Short mmCIF file of C-alpha atoms in Angstrom, two decimals:
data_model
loop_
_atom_site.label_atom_id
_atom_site.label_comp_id
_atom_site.label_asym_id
_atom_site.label_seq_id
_atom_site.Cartn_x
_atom_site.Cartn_y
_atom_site.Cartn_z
CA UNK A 135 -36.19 -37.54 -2.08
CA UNK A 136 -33.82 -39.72 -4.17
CA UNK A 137 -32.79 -36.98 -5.83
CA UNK A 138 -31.60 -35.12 -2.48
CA UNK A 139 -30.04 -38.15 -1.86
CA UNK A 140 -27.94 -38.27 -4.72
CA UNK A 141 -26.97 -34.57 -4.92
CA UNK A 142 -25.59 -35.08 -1.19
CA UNK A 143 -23.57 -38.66 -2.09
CA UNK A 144 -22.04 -36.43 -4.85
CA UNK A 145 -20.78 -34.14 -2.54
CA UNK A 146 -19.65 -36.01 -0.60
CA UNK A 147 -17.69 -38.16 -2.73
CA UNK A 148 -16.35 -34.79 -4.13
CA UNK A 149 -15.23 -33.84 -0.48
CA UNK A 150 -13.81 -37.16 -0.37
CA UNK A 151 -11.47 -36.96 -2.98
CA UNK A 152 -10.20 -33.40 -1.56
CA UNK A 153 -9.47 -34.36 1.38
CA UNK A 154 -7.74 -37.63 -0.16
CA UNK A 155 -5.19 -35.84 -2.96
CA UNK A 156 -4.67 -33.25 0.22
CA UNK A 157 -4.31 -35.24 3.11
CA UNK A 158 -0.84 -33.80 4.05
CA UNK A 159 -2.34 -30.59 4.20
CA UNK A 160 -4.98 -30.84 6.81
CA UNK A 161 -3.67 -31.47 10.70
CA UNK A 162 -5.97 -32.26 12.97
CA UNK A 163 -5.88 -31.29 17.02
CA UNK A 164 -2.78 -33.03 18.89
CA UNK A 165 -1.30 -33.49 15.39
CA UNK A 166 2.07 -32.91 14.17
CA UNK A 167 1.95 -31.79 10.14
CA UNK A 168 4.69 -33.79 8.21
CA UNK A 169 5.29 -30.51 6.26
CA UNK A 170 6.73 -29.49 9.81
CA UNK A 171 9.34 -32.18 9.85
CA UNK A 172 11.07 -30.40 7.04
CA UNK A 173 11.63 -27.38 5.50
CA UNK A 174 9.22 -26.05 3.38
CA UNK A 175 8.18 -26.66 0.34
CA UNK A 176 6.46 -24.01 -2.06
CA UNK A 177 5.09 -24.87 -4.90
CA UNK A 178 6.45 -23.42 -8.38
CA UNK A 179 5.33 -19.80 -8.73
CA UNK A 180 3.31 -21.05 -11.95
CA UNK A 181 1.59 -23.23 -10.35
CA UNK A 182 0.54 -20.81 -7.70
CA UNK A 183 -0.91 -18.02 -9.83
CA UNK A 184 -2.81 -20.50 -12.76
CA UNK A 185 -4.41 -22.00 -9.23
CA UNK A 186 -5.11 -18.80 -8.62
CA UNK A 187 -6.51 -17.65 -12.26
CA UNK A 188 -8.61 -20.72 -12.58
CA UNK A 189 -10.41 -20.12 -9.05
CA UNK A 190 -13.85 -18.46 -10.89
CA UNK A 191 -13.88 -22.15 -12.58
CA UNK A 192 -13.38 -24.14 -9.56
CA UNK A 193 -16.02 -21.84 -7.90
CA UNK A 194 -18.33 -22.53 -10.82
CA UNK A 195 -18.68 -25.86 -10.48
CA UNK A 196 -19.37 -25.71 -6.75
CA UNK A 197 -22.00 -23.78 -7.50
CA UNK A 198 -23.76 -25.90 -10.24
CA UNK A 199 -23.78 -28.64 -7.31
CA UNK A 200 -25.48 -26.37 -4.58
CA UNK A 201 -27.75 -25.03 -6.82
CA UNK A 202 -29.33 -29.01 -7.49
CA UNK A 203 -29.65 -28.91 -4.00
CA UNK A 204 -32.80 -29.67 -2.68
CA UNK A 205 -34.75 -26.02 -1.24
CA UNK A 206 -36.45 -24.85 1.72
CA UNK A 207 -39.23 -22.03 1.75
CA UNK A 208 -36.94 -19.17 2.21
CA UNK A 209 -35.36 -19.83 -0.56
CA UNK A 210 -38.20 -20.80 -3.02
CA UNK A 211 -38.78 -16.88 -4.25
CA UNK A 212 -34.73 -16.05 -4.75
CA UNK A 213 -32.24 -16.84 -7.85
CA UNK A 214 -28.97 -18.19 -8.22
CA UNK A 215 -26.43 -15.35 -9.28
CA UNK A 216 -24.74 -15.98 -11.71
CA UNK A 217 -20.62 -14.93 -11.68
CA UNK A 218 -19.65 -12.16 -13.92
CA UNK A 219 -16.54 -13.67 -15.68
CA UNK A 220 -14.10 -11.46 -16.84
CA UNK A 221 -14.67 -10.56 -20.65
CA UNK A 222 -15.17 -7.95 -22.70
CA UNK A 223 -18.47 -6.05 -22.27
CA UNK A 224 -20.00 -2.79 -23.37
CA UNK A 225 -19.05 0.17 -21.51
CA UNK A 226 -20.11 3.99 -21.41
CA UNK A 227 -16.70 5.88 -22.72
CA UNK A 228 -16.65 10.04 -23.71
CA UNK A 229 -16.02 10.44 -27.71
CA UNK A 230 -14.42 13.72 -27.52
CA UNK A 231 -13.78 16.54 -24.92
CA UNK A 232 -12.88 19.68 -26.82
CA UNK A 233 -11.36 23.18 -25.24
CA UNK A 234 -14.03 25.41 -26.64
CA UNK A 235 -16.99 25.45 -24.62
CA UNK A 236 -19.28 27.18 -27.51
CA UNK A 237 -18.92 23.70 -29.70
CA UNK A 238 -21.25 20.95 -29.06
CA UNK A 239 -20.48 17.44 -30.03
CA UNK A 240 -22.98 14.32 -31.00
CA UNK A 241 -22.73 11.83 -29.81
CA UNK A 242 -20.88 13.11 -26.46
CA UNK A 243 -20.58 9.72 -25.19
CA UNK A 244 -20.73 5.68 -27.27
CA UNK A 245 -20.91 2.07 -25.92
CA UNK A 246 -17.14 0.27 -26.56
CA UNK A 247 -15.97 -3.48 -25.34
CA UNK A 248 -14.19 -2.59 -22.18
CA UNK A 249 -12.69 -5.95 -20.02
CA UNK A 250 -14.96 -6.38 -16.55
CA UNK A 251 -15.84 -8.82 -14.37
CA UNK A 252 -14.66 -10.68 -11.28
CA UNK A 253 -11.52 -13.06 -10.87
CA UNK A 254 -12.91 -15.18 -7.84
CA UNK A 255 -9.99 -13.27 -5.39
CA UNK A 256 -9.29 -10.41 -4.08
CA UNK A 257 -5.28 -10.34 -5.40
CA UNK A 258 -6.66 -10.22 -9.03
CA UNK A 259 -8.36 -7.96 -11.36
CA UNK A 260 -9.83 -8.29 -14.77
CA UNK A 261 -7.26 -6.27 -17.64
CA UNK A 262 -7.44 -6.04 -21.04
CA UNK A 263 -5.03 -8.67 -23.09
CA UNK A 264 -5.85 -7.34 -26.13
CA UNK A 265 -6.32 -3.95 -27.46
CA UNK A 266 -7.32 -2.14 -30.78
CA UNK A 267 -7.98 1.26 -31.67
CA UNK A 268 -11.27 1.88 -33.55
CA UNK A 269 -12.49 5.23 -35.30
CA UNK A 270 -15.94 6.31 -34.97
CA UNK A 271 -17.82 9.57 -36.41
CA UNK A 272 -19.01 12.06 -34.49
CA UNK A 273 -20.65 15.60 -35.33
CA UNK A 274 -19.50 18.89 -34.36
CA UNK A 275 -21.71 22.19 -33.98
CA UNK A 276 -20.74 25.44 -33.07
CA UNK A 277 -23.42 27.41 -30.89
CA UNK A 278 -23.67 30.84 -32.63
CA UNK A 279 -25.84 33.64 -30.92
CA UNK A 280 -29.07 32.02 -31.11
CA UNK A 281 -28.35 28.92 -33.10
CA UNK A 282 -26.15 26.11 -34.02
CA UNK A 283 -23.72 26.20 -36.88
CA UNK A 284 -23.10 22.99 -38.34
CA UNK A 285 -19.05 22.68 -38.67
CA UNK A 286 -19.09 19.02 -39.77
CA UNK A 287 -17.97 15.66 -38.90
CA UNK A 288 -15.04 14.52 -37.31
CA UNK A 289 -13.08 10.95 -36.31
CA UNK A 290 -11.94 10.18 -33.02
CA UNK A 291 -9.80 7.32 -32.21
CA UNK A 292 -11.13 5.23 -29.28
CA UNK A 293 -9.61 1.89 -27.59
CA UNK A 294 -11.47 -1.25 -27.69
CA UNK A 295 -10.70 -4.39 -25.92
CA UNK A 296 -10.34 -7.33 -27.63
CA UNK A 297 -9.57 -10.17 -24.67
CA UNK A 298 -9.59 -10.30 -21.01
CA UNK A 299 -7.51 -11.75 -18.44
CA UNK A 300 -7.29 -11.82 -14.58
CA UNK A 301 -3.52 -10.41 -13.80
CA UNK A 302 -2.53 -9.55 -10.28
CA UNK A 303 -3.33 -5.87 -9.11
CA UNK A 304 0.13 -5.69 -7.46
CA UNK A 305 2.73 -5.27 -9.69
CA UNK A 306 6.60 -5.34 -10.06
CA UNK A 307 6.66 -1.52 -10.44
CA UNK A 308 4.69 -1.87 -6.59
CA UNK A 309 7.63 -2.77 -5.37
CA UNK A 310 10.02 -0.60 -2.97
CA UNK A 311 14.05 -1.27 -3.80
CA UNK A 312 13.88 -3.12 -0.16
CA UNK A 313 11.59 -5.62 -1.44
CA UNK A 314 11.11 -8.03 -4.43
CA UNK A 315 8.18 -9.47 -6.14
CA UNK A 316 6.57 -13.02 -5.67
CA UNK A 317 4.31 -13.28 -8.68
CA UNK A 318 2.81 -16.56 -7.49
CA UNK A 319 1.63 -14.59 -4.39
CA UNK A 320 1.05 -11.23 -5.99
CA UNK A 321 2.61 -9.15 -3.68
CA UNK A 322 5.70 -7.69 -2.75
CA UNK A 323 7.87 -9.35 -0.60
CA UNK A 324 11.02 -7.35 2.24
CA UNK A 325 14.27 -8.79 1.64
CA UNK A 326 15.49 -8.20 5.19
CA UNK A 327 13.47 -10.93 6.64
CA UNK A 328 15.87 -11.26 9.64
CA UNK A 329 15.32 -8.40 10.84
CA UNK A 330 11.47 -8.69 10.46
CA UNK A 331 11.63 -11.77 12.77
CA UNK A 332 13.86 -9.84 15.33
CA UNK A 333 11.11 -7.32 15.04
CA UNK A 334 8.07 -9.37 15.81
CA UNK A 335 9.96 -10.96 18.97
CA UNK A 336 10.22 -7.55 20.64
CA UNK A 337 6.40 -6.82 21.98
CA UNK A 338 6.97 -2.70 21.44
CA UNK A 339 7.64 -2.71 17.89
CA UNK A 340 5.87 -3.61 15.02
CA UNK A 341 7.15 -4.38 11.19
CA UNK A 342 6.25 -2.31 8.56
CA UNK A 343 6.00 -4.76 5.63
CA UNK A 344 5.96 -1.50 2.96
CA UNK A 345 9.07 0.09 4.33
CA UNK A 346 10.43 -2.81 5.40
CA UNK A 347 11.63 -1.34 8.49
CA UNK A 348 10.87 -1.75 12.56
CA UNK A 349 9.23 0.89 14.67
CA UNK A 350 7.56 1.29 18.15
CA UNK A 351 4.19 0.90 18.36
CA UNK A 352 2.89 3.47 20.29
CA UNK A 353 5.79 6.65 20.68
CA UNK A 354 5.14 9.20 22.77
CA UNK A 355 7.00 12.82 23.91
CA UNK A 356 9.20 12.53 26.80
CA UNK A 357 9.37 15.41 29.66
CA UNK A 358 12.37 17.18 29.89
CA UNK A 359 15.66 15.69 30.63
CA UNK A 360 14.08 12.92 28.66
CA UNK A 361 14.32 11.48 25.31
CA UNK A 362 12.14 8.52 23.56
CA UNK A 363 14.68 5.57 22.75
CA UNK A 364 13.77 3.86 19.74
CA UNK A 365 15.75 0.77 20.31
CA UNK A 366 13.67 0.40 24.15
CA UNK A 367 10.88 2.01 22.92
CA UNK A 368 10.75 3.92 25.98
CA UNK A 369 11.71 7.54 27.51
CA UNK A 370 15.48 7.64 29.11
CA UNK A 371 17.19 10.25 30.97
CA UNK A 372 19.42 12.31 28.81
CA UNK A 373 23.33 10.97 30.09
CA UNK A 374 25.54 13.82 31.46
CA UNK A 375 28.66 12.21 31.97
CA UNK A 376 31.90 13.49 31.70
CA UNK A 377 32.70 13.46 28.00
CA UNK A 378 29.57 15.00 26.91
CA UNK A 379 31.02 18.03 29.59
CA UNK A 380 34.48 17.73 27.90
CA UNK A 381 32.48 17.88 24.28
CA UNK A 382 30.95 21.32 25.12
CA UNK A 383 34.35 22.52 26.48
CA UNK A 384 35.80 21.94 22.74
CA UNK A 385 33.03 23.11 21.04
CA UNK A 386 32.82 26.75 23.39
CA UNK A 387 35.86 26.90 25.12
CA UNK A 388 33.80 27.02 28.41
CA UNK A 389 35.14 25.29 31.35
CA UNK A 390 32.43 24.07 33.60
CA UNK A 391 34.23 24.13 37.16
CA UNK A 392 36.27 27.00 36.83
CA UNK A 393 35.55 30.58 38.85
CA UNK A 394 39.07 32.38 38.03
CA UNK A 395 40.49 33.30 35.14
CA UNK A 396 43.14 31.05 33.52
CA UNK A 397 46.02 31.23 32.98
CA UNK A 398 48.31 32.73 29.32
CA UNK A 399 44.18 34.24 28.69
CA UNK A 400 44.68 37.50 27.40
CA UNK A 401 41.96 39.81 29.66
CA UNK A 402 38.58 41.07 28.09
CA UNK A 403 38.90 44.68 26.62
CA UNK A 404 35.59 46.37 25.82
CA UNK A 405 35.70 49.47 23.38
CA UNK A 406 33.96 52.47 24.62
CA UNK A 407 33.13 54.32 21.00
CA UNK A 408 30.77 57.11 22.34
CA UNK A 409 32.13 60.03 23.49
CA UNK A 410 29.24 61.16 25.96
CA UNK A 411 29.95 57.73 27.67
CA UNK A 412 30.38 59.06 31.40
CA UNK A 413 32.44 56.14 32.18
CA UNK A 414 35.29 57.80 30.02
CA UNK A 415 34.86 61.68 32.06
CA UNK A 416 37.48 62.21 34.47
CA UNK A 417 35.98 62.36 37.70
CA UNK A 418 37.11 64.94 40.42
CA UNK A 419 39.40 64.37 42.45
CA UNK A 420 37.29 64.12 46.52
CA UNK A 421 40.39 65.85 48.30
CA UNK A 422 39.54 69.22 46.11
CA UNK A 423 35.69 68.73 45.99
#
């Protein structure tokens, strides 16, 4: 019992001193944060991502404290897991894929340090710092018929890694030229963030933080006469005003408006090639028919 007693006045003390160093940082109900009073402040972008990198040790030692935790039943028959750090560990790589399928390789596949492991978030990933190339042996056979010809031995380079590190999975190359990176945040960021506010004031549209751009929500085809406005986000009726009738008159030469023909227009002459054309018989004359 004194035990359990002592494991909880740790944690508490421990929760005590976080919520002491961070008191600006928690607001309770009905509570104006003094961060709001001013503009704010980010921290450096160093500070940020070694926070971030050292999260898996942080986690750690929350979980040495639980686990001296006093136990119920339920949990009497289970075990603590244990976090896989990121390190080097062995890992099943191919030796050698060759072109021929009639030679035969041993061994087709070797154990090599390859980096693994988790980072404690989900912006990080464990990547090799350190990198060698090693040579190993391998034995080649050629399948003849109804045997195998031995054709020797031959050395393939393989990679090895020597040190592990947790680096964020986004990188600069990530990045589209409308954004920039934030490496403290491990993401890319738009650079047009005015219009992304503008954006998420208008209920119909939506941002699209990878193209950086703002769209409608939910388009849709319009019936005829219509079109879908993208600034509205809405069908509108197609304008026929009188400029868009004068456009079409410069564009054809057709005057909407007009039955008779006008005037200085030369008349329409249509060529009659073929000769059996009746329209180009004589025709009798009635007063001798």
């Amino acid at each position: 019992m004194s035990r359990f007693v002592a494991c909880r006045t740790l944690v508490l003390a421990i929760f005590c001193g976080l919520v002491t160093s961070q008191r600006d940082g928690m607001v309770f109900p009905d509570q104006i944060s003094p961060r709001a009073l001013g503009p704010p402040a980010e921290p450096p972008a160093a500070d940020n991502a070694a926070l971030l990198k050292k999260m898996p040790l942080l986690l750690s030692a929350v979980a040495v404290i639980a686990s001296r935790i006093g136990e119920n039943e339920e949990r009497k028959n289970s075990k603590m897991a244990e976090q896989a750090v990121c390190k080097p560990s062995l890992k099943v790589v191919p030796t050698y894929e060759p072109n021929d399928p009639s030679i035969f390789f041993f061994p087709r596949c070797t154990r090599v340090n390859r980096c693994g492991g988790c980072c404690g978030n989900q912006l990080l990933s464990c990547e090799a710092k350190e990198t060698e190339t090693q040579n190993f042996e391998i034995v080649v056979a050629k399948f003849m018929g109804d045997r195998f010809e031995y054709q020797g031995k031959q050395v393939v380079p393989i990679d090895v890694d020597t040190e592990c590190e947790c680096n964020c999975i986004v990188k600069p190359s990530d990045c589209t030229p409308k954004q920039i990176y934030k490496p403290a945040e491990c993401k890319c960021t738009c650079t047009n963030q005015d219009e992304r506010q503008k954006c998420n004031e208008h209920e119909e549209k939506t941002w699209d933080p990878i193209n950086c751009s703002c769209s409608c929500r939910s388009p849709h085809e319009c019936s005829t006469g219509w079109f879908y406005d993208q600034n509205t986000c809405r069908c509108e009726q197609l304008p026929l005003s009188k400029s868009w009738f004068s456009s079409v008159t410069k564009e054809t030469g057709y005057r909407f408006g007009q039955t008779q023909r006008p005037e200085n227009a030369p008349p329409v002459i249509i060529s009659l090639s073929d000769a059996d054309d009746p329209r180009r018989k004589p025709k009798p004359d009635p007063e001798y028919k």
